[in-house]
Coordinates of N, CA and C in Angstrom, one line a residue:
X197 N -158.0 77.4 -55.4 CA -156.8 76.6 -55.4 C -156.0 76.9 -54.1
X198 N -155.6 75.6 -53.5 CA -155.0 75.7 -52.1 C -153.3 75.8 -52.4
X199 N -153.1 76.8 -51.5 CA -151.4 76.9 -51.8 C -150.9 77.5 -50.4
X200 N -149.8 78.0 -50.4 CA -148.7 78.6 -49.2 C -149.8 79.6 -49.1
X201 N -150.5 80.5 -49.9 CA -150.6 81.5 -49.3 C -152.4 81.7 -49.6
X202 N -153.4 79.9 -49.4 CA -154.8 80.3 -49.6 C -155.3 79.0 -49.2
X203 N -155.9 78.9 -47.6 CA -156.2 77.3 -47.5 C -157.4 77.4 -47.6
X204 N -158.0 75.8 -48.1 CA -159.2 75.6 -48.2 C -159.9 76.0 -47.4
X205 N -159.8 75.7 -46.1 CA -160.8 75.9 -45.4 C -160.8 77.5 -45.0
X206 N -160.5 78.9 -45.2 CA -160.8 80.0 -45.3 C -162.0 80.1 -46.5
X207 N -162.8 81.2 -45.9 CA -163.9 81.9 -46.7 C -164.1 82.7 -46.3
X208 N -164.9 83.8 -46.9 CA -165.8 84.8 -46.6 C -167.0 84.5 -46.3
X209 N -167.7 85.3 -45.6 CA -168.7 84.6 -45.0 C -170.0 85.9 -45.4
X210 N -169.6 85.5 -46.3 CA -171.0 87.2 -47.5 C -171.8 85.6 -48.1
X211 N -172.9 86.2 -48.0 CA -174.0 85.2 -48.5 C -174.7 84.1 -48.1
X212 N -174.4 83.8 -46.8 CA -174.5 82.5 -45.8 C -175.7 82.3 -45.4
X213 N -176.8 81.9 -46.2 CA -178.4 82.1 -45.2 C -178.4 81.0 -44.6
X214 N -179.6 81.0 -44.0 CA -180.1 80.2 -42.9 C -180.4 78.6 -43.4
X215 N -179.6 77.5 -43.3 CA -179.6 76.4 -44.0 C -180.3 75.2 -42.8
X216 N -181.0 76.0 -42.1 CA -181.3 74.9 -41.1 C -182.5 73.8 -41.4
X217 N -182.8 74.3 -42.2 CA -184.3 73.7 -43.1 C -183.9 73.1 -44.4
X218 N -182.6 73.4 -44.6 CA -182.1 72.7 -46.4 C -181.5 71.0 -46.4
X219 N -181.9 70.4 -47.3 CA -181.1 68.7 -47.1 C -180.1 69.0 -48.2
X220 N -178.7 68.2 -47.7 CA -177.7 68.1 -47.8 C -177.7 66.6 -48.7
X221 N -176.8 66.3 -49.6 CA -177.0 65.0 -50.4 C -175.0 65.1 -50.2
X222 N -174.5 64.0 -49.5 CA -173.3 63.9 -50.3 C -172.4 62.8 -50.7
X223 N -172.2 62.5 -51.5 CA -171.8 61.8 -52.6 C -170.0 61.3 -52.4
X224 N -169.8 60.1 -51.8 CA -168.3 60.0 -51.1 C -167.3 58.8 -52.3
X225 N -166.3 59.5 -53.0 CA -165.9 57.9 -53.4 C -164.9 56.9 -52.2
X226 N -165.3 55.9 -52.6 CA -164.3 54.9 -51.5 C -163.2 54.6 -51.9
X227 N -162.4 55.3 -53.3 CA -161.2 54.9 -53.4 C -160.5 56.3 -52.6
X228 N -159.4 56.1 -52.3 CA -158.3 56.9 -52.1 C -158.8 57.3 -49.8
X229 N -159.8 56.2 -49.7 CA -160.5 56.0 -48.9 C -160.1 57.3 -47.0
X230 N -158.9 57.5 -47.5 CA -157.9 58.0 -46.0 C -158.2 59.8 -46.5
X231 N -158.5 59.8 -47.7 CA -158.4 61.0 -48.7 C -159.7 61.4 -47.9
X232 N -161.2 60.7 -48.8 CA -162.2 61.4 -49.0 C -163.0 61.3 -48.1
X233 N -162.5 60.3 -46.6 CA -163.2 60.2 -45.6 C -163.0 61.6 -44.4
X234 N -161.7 62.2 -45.0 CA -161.2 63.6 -44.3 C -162.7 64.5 -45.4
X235 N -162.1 64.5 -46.1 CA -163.2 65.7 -47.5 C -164.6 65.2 -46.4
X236 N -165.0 64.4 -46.3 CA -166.4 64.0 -46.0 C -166.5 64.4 -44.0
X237 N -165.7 64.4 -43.6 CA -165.4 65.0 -42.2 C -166.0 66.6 -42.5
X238 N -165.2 66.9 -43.0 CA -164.7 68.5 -43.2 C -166.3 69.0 -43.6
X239 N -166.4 68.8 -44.3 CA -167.5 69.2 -44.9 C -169.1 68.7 -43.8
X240 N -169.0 67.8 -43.2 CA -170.0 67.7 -42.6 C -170.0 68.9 -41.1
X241 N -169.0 68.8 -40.5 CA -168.3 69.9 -39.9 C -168.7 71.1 -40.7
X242 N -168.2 71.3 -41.3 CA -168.9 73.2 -41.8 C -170.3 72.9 -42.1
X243 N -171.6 72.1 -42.6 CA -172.5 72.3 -42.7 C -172.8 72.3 -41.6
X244 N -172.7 71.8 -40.3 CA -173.0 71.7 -39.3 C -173.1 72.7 -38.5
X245 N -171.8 73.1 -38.1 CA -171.2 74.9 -38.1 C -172.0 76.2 -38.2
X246 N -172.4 75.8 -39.6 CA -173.4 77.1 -40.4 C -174.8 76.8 -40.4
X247 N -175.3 75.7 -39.2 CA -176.5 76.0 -38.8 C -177.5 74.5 -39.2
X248 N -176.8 73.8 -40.4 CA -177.1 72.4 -41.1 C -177.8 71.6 -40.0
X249 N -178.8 71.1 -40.2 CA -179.1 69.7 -39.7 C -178.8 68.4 -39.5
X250 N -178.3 67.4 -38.6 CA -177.0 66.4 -39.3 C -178.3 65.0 -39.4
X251 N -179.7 65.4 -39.1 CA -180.7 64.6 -39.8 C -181.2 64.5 -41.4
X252 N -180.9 66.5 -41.9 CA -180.5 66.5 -43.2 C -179.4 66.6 -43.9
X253 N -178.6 65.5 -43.7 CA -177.0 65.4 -44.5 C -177.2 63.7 -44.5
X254 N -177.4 63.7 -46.1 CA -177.6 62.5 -46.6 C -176.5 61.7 -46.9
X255 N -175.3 60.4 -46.8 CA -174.2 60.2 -47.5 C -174.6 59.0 -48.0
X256 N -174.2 58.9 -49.4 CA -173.8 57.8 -50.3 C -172.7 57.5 -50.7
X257 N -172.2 56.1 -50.7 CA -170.9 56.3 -51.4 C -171.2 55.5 -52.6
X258 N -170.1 56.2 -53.2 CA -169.9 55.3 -54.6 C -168.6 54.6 -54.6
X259 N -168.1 53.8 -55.4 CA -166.6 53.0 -55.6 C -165.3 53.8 -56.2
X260 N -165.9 55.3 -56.5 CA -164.6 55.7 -57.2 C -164.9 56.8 -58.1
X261 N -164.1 57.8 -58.0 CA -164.6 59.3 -58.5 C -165.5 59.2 -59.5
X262 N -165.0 58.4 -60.3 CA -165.6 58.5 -62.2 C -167.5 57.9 -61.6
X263 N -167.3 57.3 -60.8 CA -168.9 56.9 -60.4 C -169.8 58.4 -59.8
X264 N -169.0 59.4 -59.4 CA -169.5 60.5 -58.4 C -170.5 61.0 -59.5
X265 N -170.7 61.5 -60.5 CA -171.6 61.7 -61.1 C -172.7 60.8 -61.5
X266 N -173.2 59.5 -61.2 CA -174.0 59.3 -61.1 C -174.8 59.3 -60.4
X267 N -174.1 58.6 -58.9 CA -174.2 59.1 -57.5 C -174.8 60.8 -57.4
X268 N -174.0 61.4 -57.9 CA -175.2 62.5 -57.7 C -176.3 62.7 -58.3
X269 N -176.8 62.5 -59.4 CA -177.5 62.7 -60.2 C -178.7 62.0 -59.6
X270 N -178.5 60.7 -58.8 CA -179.7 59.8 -57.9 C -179.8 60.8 -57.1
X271 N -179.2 61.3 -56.4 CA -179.4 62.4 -55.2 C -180.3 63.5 -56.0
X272 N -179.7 64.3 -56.8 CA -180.1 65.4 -57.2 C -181.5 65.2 -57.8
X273 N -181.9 63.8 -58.3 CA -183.7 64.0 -59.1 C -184.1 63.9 -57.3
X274 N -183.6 63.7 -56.2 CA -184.4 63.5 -55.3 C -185.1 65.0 -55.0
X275 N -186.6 65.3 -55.3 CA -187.5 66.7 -54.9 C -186.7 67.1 -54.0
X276 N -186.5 66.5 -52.6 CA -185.9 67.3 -50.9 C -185.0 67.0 -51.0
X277 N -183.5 67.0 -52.0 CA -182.5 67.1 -51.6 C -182.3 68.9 -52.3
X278 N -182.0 69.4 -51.7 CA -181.3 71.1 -51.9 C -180.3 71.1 -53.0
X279 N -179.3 70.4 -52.4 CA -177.5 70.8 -52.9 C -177.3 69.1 -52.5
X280 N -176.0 68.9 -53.7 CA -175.7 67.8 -53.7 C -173.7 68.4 -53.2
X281 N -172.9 67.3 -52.7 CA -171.6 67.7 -52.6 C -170.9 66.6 -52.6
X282 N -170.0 66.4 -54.1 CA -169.3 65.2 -54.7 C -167.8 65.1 -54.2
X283 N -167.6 64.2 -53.1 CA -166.4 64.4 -52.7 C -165.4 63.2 -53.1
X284 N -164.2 63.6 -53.7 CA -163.8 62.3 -54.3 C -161.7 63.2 -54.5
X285 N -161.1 61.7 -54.8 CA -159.5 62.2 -54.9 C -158.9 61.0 -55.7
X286 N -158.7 61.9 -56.9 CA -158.2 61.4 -58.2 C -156.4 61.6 -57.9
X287 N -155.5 60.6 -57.6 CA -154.1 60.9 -57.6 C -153.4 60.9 -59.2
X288 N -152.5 61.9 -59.6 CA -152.0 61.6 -60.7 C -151.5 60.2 -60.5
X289 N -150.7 59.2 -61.6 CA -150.4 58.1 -62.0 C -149.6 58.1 -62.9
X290 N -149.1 57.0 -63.2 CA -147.5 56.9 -64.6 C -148.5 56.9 -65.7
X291 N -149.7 57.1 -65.8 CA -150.7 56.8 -67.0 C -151.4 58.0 -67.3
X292 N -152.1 58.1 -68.7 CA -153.4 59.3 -68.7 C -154.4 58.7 -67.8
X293 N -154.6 57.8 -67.3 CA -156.1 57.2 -66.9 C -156.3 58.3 -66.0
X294 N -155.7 59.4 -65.0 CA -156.2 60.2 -64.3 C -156.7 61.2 -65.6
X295 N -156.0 61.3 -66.6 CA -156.6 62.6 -67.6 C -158.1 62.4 -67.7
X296 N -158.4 61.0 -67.6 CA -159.5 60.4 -68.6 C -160.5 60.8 -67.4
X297 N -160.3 60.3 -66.2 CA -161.5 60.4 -65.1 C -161.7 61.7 -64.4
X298 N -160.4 62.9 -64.3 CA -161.0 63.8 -63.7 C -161.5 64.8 -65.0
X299 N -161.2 64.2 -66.3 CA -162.3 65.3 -67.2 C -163.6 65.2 -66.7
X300 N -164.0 63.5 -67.1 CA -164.8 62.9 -67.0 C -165.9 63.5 -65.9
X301 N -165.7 63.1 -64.2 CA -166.0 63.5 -63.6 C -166.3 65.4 -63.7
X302 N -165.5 66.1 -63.8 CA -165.6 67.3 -64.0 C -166.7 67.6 -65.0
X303 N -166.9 66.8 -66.0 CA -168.0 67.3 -67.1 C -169.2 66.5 -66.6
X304 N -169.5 65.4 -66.0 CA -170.4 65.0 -65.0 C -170.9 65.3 -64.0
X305 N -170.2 66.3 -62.8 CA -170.7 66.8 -62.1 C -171.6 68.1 -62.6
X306 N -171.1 68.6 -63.7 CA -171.3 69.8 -64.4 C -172.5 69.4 -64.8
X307 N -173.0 69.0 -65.9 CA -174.0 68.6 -66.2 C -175.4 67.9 -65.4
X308 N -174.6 67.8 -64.4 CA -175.9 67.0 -63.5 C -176.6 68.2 -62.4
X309 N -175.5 69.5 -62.5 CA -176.3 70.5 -61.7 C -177.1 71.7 -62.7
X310 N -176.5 71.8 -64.3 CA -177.3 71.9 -65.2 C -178.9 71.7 -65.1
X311 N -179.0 70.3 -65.4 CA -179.7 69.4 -65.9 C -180.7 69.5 -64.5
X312 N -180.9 69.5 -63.4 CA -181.3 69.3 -62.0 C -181.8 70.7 -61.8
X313 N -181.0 72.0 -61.4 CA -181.0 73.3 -61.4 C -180.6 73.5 -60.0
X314 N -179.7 72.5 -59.8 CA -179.4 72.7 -58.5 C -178.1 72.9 -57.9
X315 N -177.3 73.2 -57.2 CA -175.8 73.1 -57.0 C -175.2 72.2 -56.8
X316 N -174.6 71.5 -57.6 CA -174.0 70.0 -57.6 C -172.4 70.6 -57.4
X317 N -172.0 70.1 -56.4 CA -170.8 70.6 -55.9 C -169.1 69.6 -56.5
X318 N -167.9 70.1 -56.8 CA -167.1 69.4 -56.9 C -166.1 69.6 -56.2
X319 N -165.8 68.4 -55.2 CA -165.2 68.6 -54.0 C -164.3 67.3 -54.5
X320 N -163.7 67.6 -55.5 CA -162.7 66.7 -55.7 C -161.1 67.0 -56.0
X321 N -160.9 66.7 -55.1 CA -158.6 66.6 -55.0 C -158.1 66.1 -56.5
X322 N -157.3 66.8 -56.7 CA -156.7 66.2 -58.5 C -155.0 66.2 -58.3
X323 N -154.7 65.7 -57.1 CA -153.1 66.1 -56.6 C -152.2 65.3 -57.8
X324 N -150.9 65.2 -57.4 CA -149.9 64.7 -58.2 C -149.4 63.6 -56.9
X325 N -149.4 63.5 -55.6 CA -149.3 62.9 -55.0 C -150.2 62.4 -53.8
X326 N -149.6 61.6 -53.2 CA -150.4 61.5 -52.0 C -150.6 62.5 -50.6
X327 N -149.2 63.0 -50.7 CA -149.2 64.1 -50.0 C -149.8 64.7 -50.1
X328 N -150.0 65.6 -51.2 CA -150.8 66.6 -51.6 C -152.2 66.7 -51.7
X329 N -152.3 65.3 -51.5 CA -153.9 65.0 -50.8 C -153.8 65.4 -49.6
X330 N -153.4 64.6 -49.1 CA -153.3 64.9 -47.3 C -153.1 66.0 -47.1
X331 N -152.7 67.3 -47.7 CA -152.2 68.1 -47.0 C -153.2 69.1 -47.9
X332 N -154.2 68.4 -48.6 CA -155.7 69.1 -48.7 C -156.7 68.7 -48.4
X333 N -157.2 67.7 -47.7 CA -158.2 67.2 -46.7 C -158.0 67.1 -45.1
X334 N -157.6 68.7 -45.0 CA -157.5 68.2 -43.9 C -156.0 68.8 -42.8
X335 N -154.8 68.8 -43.8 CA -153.2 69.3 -43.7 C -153.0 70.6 -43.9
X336 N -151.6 70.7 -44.0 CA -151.5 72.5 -43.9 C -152.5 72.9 -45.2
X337 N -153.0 72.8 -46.3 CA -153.4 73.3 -46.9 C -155.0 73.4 -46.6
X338 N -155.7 73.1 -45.5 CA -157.0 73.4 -45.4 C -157.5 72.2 -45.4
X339 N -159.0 72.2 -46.0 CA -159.6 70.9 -46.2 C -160.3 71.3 -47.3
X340 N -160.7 70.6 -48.5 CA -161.5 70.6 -49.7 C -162.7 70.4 -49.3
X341 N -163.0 69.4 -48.3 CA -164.2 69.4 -48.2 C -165.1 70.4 -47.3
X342 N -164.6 71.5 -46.6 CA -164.5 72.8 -45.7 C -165.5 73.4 -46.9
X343 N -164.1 73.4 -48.0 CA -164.6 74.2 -49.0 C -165.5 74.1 -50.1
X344 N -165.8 72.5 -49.7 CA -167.3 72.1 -51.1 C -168.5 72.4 -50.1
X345 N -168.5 72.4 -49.1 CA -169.9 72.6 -48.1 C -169.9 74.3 -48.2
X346 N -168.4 75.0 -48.0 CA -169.8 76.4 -47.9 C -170.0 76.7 -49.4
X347 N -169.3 76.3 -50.4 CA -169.5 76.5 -51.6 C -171.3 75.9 -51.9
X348 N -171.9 75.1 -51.2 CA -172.9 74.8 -51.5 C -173.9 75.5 -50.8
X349 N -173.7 76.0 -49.5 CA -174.2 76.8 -48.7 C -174.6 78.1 -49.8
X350 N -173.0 78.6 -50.2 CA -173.1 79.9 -50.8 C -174.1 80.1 -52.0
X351 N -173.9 78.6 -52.7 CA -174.5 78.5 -54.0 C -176.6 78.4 -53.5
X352 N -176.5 77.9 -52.5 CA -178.3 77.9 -52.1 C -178.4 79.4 -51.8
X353 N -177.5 80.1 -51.9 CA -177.8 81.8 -51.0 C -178.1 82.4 -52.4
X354 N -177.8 82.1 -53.5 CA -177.7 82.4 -54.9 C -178.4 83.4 -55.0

């Protein structure tokens, strides 16, 4: 959780192998478009960083978070994809329909790295505003997507 006193993009750097040989699958929704194209920056940026190949960093987009679990799920039956990384930004609303999609998603990503055995990442923003996007992809609070890439790094060091 990103706050005054823990930005995304901080980590420890215990566990970090050599990922120069691993494919990268990542999974972008196009709604909230200013949001997940920072998450999708960031994250290509720290794979890159820690050694990543940018011939293996695969992107798909999908139309909208609640799609990201399928979208990965095509990535993840792929044999040479490694780690999949679902980046997507659900804004609260005057409605439940955010209740409905970031469950949704959340038990989707979940199950598809189950089901796969592989690290299916959730690099998804669940703010109450816009701001609060912005100022986690990227703004004073770090970047989310910083933090779905080494989380997937970390998770292939398993």
């Amino acid at each position: 959780m990103s706050s005054s006193l823990k930005s995304l993009s901080r980590y420890s750097d215990k566990n970090i192998l050599d990922i120069s040989a691993k494919k990268f699958g990542i999974v972008v929704s196009e709604w909230n478009e200013q949001v997940t194209e920072s998450l999708f920056s960031g994250a290509v940026e720290t794979l890159l960083m820690h050694g990543a190949k940018k011939e293996n960093i695969f992107r798909k987009n999908v139309p909208g978070s609640f799609e990201l679990s399928l979208g990965a799920q095509w990535l993840a039956e792929l044999e040479e994809i490694d780690a999949v990384i679902c980046l997507g930004c659900v804004i609260q609303g005057e409605t439940r329909h955010f209740d409905f999609i970031c469950d949704a998603v959340a038990h989707g990503i979940t199950n598809v790295a189950l089901k796969f055995n592989k690290p299916v990442i959730f690099g998804v923003l669940t703010p109450n505003t816009l701001q609060q996007a912005l100022d986690r992809s990227g703004g004073k609070h770090g970047n989310k997507g910083d933090e779905a890439a080494i989380t997937a790094v970390k998770m292939l060091g398993f």
